Amino acid sequence: MNIAGERGISLVTWNESHFHQLYPLANNPKIAMNLKDSFPQPYTIHDARHWIEHNQKFNPPQNFAIEFEGKLAGAIGAERGKDELRTNMELGFWVGEPFWGKGIANEAVKLYTKFIFEKFDIQRLFAQVYDFNGQSMNVLEKAGYIPEAILKKAFVKNGVVGDIFQYVIVRGEQPQ
């Protein structure tokens, strides 16, 4: 599947062509710092293989490679809530450092949000951002997400405790 956006940005189903691009791009402590600890660091060739193979079983896909002008630039995806929280999906995304500052994340989040509300019977899509990651907060706000909550002292990264800012977009309330 390929969801084409503007200015050479597209969301593409993970495939073998991403394999040798993924691990060098993802193996960056500056990226891992802004993601959950389940994101491997260092990010190895084996992590890349596992991620690509894991994502080939979903139909419709939930996770996509972000491409910019035909090159892997990052990743975007969501995980559905369990049981009574199944009306929710939690969004996550990252863009590789060589692609920072080009508006790629903003376009990817807009494309992905539209796709999720079209393909999944959820009511809300939310994202949690660490207090030091103002860039991701800006991306979410530009894509129509609104601040929903501040979870005080909710995470620890590298021994530092901080706040999580939660953003949400609700079905029927997203910008067109």
PDB file of C-alpha atoms in Angstrom, residues 2 7-8 12-13 15 33 41-42 59 63 65 71 82 94 100 123 127 129 132 134 136 151 154 156 161 165 169:
ATOM      1  CA  ASN A   2       1.214   3.489  -0.820  1.00  0.00           C
ATOM      2  CA  ARG A   7       6.140  17.279  -1.794  1.00  0.00           C
ATOM      3  CA  GLY A   8       7.434  13.734  -2.331  1.00  0.00           C
ATOM      4  CA  VAL A  12       4.436   2.850   2.300  1.00  0.00           C
ATOM      5  CA  THR A  13       3.823  -0.642   3.640  1.00  0.00           C
ATOM      6  CA  ASN A  15       8.904  -4.228   2.693  1.00  0.00           C
ATOM      7  CA  MET A  33      15.489   9.448  23.366  1.00  0.00           C
ATOM      8  CA  GLN A  41      18.989   1.219  21.098  1.00  0.00           C
ATOM      9  CA  PRO A  42      21.354   0.430  19.585  1.00  0.00           C
ATOM     10  CA  ASN A  59      -4.214  -6.147   6.841  1.00  0.00           C
ATOM     11  CA  ASN A  63       2.476   0.780  10.655  1.00  0.00           C
ATOM     12  CA  ALA A  65       7.475   3.496   6.432  1.00  0.00           C
ATOM     13  CA  LYS A  71      13.977   7.102   0.378  1.00  0.00           C
ATOM     14  CA  LYS A  82      -7.276  -3.453  24.474  1.00  0.00           C
ATOM     15  CA  TRP A  94       9.806   9.314  14.138  1.00  0.00           C
ATOM     16  CA  TRP A 100      14.571  16.846  10.133  1.00  0.00           C
ATOM     17  CA  GLN A 123     -13.201   7.015  18.007  1.00  0.00           C
ATOM     18  CA  ALA A 127      -0.140  10.578  21.121  1.00  0.00           C
ATOM     19  CA  VAL A 129       5.054  13.244  24.046  1.00  0.00           C
ATOM     20  CA  PHE A 132      11.361  18.031  26.298  1.00  0.00           C
ATOM     21  CA  GLY A 134       8.585  20.427  21.601  1.00  0.00           C
ATOM     22  CA  SER A 136       6.688  16.575  18.155  1.00  0.00           C
ATOM     23  CA  LEU A 151       0.555  13.452  33.023  1.00  0.00           C
ATOM     24  CA  ALA A 154       4.814  10.034  34.305  1.00  0.00           C
ATOM     25  CA  VAL A 156      11.740   8.369  33.384  1.00  0.00           C
ATOM     26  CA  VAL A 161      11.651  12.017  35.625  1.00  0.00           C
ATOM     27  CA  PHE A 165       1.913  15.753  27.238  1.00  0.00           C
ATOM     28  CA  ILE A 169      -7.887  13.930  17.725  1.00  0.00           C
TER      29      ILE A 169
END
